[in-house]
mmCIF file of C-alpha atoms in Angstrom:
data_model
loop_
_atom_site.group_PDB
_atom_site.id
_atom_site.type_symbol
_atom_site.label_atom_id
_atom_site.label_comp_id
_atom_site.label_asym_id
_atom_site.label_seq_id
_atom_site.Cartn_x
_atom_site.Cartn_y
_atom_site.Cartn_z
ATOM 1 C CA UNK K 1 -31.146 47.750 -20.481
ATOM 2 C CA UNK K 2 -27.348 46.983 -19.949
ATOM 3 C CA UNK K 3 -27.465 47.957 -16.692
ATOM 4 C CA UNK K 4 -30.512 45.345 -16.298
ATOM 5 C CA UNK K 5 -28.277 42.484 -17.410
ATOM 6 C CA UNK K 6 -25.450 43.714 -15.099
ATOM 7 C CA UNK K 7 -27.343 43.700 -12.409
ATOM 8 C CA UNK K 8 -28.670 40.550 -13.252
ATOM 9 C CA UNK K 9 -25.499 39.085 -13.723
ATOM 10 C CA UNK K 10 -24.573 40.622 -10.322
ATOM 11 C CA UNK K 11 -27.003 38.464 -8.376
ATOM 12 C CA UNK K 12 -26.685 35.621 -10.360
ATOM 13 C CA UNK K 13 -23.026 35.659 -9.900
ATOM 14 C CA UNK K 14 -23.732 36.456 -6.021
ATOM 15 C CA UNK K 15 -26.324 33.441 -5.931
ATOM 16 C CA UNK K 16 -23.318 30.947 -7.321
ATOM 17 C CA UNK K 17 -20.872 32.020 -4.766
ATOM 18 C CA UNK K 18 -23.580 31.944 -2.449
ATOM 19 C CA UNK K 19 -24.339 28.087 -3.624
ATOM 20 C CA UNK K 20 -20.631 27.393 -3.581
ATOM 21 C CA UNK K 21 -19.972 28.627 -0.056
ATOM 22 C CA UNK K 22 -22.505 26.193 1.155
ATOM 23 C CA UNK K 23 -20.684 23.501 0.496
ATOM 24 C CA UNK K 24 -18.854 21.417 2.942
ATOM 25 C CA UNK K 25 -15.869 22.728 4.121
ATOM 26 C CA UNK K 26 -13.968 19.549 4.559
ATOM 27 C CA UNK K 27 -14.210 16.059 2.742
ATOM 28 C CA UNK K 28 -13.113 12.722 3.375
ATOM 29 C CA UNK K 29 -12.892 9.851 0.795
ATOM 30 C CA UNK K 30 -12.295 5.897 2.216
ATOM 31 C CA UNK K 31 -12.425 2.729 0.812
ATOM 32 C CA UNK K 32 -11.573 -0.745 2.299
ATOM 33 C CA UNK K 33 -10.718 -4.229 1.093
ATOM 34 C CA UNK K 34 -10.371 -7.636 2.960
ATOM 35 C CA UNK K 35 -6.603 -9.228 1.943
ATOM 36 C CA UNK K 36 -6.488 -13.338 2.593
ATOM 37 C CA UNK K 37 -2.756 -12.704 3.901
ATOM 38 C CA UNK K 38 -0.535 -12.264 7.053
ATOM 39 C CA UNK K 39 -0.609 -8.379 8.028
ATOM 40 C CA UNK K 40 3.369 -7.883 7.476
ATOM 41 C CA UNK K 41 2.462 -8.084 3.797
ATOM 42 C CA UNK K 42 0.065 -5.541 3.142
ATOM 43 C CA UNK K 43 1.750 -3.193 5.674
ATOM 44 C CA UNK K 44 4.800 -3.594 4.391
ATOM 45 C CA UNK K 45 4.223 -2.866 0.580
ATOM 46 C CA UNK K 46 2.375 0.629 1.887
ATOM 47 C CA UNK K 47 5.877 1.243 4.753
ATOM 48 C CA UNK K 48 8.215 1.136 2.006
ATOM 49 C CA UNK K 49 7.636 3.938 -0.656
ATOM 50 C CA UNK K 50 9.898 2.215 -3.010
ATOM 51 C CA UNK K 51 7.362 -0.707 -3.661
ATOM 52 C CA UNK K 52 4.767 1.852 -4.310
ATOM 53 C CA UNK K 53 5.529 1.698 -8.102
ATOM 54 C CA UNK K 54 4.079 -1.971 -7.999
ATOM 55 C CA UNK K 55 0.606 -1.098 -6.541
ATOM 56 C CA UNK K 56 -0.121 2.676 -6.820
ATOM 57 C CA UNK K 57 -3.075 3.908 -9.230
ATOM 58 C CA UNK K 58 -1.474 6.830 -10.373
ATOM 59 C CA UNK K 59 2.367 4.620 -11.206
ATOM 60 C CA UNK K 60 0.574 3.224 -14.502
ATOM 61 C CA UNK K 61 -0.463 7.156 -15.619
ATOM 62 C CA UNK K 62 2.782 8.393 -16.394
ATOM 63 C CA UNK K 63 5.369 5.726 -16.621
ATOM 64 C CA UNK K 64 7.629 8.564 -17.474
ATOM 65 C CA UNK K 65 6.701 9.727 -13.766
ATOM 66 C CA UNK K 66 10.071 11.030 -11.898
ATOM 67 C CA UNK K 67 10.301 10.218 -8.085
ATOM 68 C CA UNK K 68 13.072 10.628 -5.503
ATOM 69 C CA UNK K 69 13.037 8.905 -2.230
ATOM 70 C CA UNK K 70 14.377 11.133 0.390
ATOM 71 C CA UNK K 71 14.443 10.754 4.597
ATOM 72 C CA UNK K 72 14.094 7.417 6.175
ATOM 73 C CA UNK K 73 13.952 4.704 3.624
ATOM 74 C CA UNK K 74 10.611 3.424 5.505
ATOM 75 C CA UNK K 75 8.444 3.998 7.832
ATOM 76 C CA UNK K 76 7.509 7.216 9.883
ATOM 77 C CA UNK K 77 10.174 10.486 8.374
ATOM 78 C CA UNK K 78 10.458 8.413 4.887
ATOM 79 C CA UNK K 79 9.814 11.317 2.026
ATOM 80 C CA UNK K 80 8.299 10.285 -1.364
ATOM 81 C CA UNK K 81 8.704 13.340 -4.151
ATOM 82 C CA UNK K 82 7.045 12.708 -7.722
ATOM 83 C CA UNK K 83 6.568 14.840 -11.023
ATOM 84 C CA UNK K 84 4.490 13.706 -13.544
ATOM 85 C CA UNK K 85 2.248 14.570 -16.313
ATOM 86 C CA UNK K 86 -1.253 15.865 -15.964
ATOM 87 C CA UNK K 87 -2.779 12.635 -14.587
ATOM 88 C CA UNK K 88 -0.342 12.084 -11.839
ATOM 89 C CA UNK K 89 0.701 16.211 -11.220
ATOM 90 C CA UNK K 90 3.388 17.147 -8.622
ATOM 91 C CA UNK K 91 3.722 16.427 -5.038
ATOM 92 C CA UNK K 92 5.310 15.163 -1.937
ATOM 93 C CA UNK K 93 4.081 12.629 0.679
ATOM 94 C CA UNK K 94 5.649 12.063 3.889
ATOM 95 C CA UNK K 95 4.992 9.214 6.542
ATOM 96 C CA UNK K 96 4.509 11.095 10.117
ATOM 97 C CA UNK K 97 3.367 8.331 12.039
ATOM 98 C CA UNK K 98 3.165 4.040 12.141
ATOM 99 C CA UNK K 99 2.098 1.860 14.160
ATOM 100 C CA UNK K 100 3.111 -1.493 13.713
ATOM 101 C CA UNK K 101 0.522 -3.642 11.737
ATOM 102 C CA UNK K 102 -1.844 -0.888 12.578
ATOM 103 C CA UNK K 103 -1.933 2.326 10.904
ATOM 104 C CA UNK K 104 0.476 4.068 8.773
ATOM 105 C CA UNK K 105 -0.251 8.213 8.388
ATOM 106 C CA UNK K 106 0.867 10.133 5.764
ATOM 107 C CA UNK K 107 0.560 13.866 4.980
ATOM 108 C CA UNK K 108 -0.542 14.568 1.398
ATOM 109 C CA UNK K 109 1.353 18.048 -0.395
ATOM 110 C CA UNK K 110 -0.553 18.847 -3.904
ATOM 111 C CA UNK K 111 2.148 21.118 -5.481
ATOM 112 C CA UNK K 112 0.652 20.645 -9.015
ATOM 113 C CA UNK K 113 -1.730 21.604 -10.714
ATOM 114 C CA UNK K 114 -3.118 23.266 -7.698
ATOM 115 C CA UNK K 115 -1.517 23.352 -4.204
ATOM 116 C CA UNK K 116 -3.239 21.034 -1.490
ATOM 117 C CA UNK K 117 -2.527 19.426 1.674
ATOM 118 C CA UNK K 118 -4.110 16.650 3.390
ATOM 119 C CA UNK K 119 -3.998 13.590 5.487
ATOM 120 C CA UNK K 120 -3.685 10.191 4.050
ATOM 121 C CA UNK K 121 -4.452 7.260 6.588
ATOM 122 C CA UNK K 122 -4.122 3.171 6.266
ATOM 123 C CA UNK K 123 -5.395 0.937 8.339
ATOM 124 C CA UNK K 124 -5.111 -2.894 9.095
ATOM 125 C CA UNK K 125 -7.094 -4.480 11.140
ATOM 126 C CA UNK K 126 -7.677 -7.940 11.720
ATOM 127 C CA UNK K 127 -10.629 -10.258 10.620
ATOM 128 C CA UNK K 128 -12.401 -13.171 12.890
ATOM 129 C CA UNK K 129 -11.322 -15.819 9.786
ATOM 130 C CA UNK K 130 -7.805 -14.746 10.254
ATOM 131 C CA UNK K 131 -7.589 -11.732 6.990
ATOM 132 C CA UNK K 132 -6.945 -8.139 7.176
ATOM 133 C CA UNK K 133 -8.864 -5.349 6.521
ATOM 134 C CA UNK K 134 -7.035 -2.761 5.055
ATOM 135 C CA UNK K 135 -8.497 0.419 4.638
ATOM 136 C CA UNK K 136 -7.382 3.774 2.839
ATOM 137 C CA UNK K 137 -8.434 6.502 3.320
ATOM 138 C CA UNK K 138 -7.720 11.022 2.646
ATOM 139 C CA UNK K 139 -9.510 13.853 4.126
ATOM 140 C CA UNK K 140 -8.670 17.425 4.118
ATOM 141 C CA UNK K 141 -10.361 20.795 3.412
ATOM 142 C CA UNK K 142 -11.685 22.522 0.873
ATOM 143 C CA UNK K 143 -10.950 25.306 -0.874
ATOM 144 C CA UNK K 144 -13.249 27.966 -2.754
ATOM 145 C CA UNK K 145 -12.062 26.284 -6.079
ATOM 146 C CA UNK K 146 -12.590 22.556 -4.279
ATOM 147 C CA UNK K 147 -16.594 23.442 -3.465
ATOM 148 C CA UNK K 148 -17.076 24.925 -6.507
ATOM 149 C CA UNK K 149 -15.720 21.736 -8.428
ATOM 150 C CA UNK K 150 -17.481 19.447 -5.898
ATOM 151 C CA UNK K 151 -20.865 20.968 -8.112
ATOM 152 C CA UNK K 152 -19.429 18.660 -10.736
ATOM 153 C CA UNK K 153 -17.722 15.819 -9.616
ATOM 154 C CA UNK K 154 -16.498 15.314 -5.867
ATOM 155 C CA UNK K 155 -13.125 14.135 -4.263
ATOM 156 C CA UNK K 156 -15.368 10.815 -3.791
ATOM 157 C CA UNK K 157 -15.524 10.872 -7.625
ATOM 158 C CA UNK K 158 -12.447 11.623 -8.646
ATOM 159 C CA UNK K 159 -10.514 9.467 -6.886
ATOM 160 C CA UNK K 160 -12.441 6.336 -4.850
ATOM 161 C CA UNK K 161 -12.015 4.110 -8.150
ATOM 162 C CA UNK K 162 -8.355 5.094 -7.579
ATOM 163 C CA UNK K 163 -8.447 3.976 -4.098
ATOM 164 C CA UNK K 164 -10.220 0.840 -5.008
ATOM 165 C CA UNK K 165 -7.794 0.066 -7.737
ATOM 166 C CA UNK K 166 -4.804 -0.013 -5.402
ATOM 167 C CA UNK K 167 -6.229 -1.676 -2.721
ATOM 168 C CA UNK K 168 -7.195 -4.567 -5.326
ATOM 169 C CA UNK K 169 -3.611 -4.443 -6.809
ATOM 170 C CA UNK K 170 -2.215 -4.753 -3.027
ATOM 171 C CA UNK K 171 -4.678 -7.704 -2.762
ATOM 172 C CA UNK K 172 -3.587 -9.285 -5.360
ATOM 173 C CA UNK K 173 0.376 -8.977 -4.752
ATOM 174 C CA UNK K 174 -0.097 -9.526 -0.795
ATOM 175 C CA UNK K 175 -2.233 -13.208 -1.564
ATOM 176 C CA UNK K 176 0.272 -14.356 -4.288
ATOM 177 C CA UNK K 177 3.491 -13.553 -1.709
ATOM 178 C CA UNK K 178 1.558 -15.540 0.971
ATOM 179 C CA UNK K 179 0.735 -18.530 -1.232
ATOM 180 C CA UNK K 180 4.615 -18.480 -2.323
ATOM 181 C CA UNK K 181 5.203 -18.272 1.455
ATOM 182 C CA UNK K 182 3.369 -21.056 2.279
ATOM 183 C CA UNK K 183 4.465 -23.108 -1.022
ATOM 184 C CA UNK K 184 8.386 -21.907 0.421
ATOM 185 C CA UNK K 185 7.612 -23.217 3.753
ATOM 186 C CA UNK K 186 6.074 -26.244 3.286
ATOM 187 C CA UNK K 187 9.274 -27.349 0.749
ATOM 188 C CA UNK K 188 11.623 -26.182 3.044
ATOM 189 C CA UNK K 189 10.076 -28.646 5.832
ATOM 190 C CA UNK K 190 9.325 -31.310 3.841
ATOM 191 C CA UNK K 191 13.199 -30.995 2.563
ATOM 192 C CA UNK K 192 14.129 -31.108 6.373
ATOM 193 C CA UNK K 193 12.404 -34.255 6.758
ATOM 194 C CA UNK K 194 13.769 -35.808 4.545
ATOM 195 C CA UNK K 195 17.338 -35.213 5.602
ATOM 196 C CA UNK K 196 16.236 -35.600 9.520
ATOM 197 C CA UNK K 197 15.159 -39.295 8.041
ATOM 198 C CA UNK K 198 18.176 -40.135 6.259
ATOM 199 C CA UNK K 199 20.294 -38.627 9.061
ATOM 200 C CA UNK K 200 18.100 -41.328 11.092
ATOM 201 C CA UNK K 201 18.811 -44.119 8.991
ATOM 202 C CA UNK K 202 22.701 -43.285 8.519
ATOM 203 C CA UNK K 203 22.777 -43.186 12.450
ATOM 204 C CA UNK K 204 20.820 -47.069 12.710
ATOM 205 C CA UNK K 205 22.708 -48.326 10.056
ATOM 206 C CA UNK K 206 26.052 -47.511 12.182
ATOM 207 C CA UNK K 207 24.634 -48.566 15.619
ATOM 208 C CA UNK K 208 23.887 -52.052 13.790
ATOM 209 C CA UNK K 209 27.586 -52.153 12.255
ATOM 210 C CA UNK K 210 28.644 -51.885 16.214
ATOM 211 C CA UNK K 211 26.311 -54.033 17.767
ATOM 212 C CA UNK K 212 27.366 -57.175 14.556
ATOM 213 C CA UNK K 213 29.477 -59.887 16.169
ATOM 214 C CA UNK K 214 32.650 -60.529 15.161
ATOM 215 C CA UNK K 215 33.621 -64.159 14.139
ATOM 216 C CA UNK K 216 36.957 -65.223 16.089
ATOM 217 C CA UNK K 217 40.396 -65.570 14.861
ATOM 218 C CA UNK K 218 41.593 -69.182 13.761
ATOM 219 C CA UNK K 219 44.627 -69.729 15.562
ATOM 220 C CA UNK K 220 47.259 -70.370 12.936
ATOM 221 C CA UNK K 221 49.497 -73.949 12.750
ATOM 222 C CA UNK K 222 52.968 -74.481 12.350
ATOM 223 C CA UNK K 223 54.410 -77.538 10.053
ATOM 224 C CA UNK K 224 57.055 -79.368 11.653
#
């Protein structure tokens, strides 16, 4: 009888792995937003790892969350390190590659609490209204443990609400700074108007003081 169930366990044991195997061997997990803003602003906030605390999902997790900023302060060699609790984990992300108000590649290192590397792209491209479409997205491979967890819940799952959270918090920031923008610029020229106009009438006010006759001197008389 025991060696019934063993066996039985045997094949159904064989039949998991077999079920697990036949998973895909990669993923890839993308979401995309459209941002009413010039495309410095969104590509800028993603460039610079130091103004990831303002927009990343995983900053509000652990707000305990260490990080050291190491390499280029932006752009392609820039090194983000982080350490966190169980939300947020341990890792390392490093920008290899950006093209100007294009794309902006980053490679992905899992250290905790299981190792992982994959490829983290943004993209910006340009709408016919005059936005930007800014998509973000992660692909990579996975491991025995990965297809075996993707039974439950895949990478999709786990983290596209993630993905969508950030791009909606880099929405938000990116439209606000471009309103301000605007709001900056427009005082800036209406102040410069203003001055050009006094400077105007300061300058017509003088020309008129030249162009005023003069009334002639009253030759003086002598008393005997």
């Amino acid at each position: 009888m025991l060696k019934k169930i063993s066996l039985a366990l045997l094949v159904a044991l064989i039949g998991v792995g077999a079920v697990v195997a036949s998973r895909p061997s990669t993923f890839r997990v993308e979401r995309s937003i459209t941002i009413a803003a010039p495309v410095d602003l969104p590509f800028g906030i993603v460039n610079d790892f130091h103004q990831w605390k303002f927009w990343s999902p995983w900053a509000g997790k652990d707000p305990k969350m260490q990080t050291t900023f190491d390499g280029s302060y932006a752009g392609p060699g820039a090194i983000y390190t982080w350490s966190g609790n169980d939300q947020v984990g341990k890792g390392r992300m490093t920008i290899v590659d950006a093209k100007l108000y294009e794309s902006i590649q980053i490679q992905l290192e899992f250290l905790e609490p299981w190792a992982a590397t994959n490829t983290t792209l943004f993209t910006f491209k340009p709408t016919p209204d005059g936005s930007i479409t800014v998509s973000w997205a992660m692909e990579g491979n996975n491991t025995f443990l990965g297809k075996a967890m993707s039974l439950v819940m895949d990478m999709d799952g786990m983290i596209g609400k993630d993905f969508e959270q950030g791009l909606a918090t880099i929405k938000s920031l990116t439209e606000k700074e471009a309103k301000n923008r605007l709001e900056r610029e427009a005082l800036l020229k209406a102040r410069a108007e203003a001055e050009a106009a006094q400077a105007a009438q300061g300058a017509q006010a003088a020309q008129g003081a030249q162009a005023a006759p003069t009334a002639p001197a009253q030759a003086g008389t002598t008393t005997p």
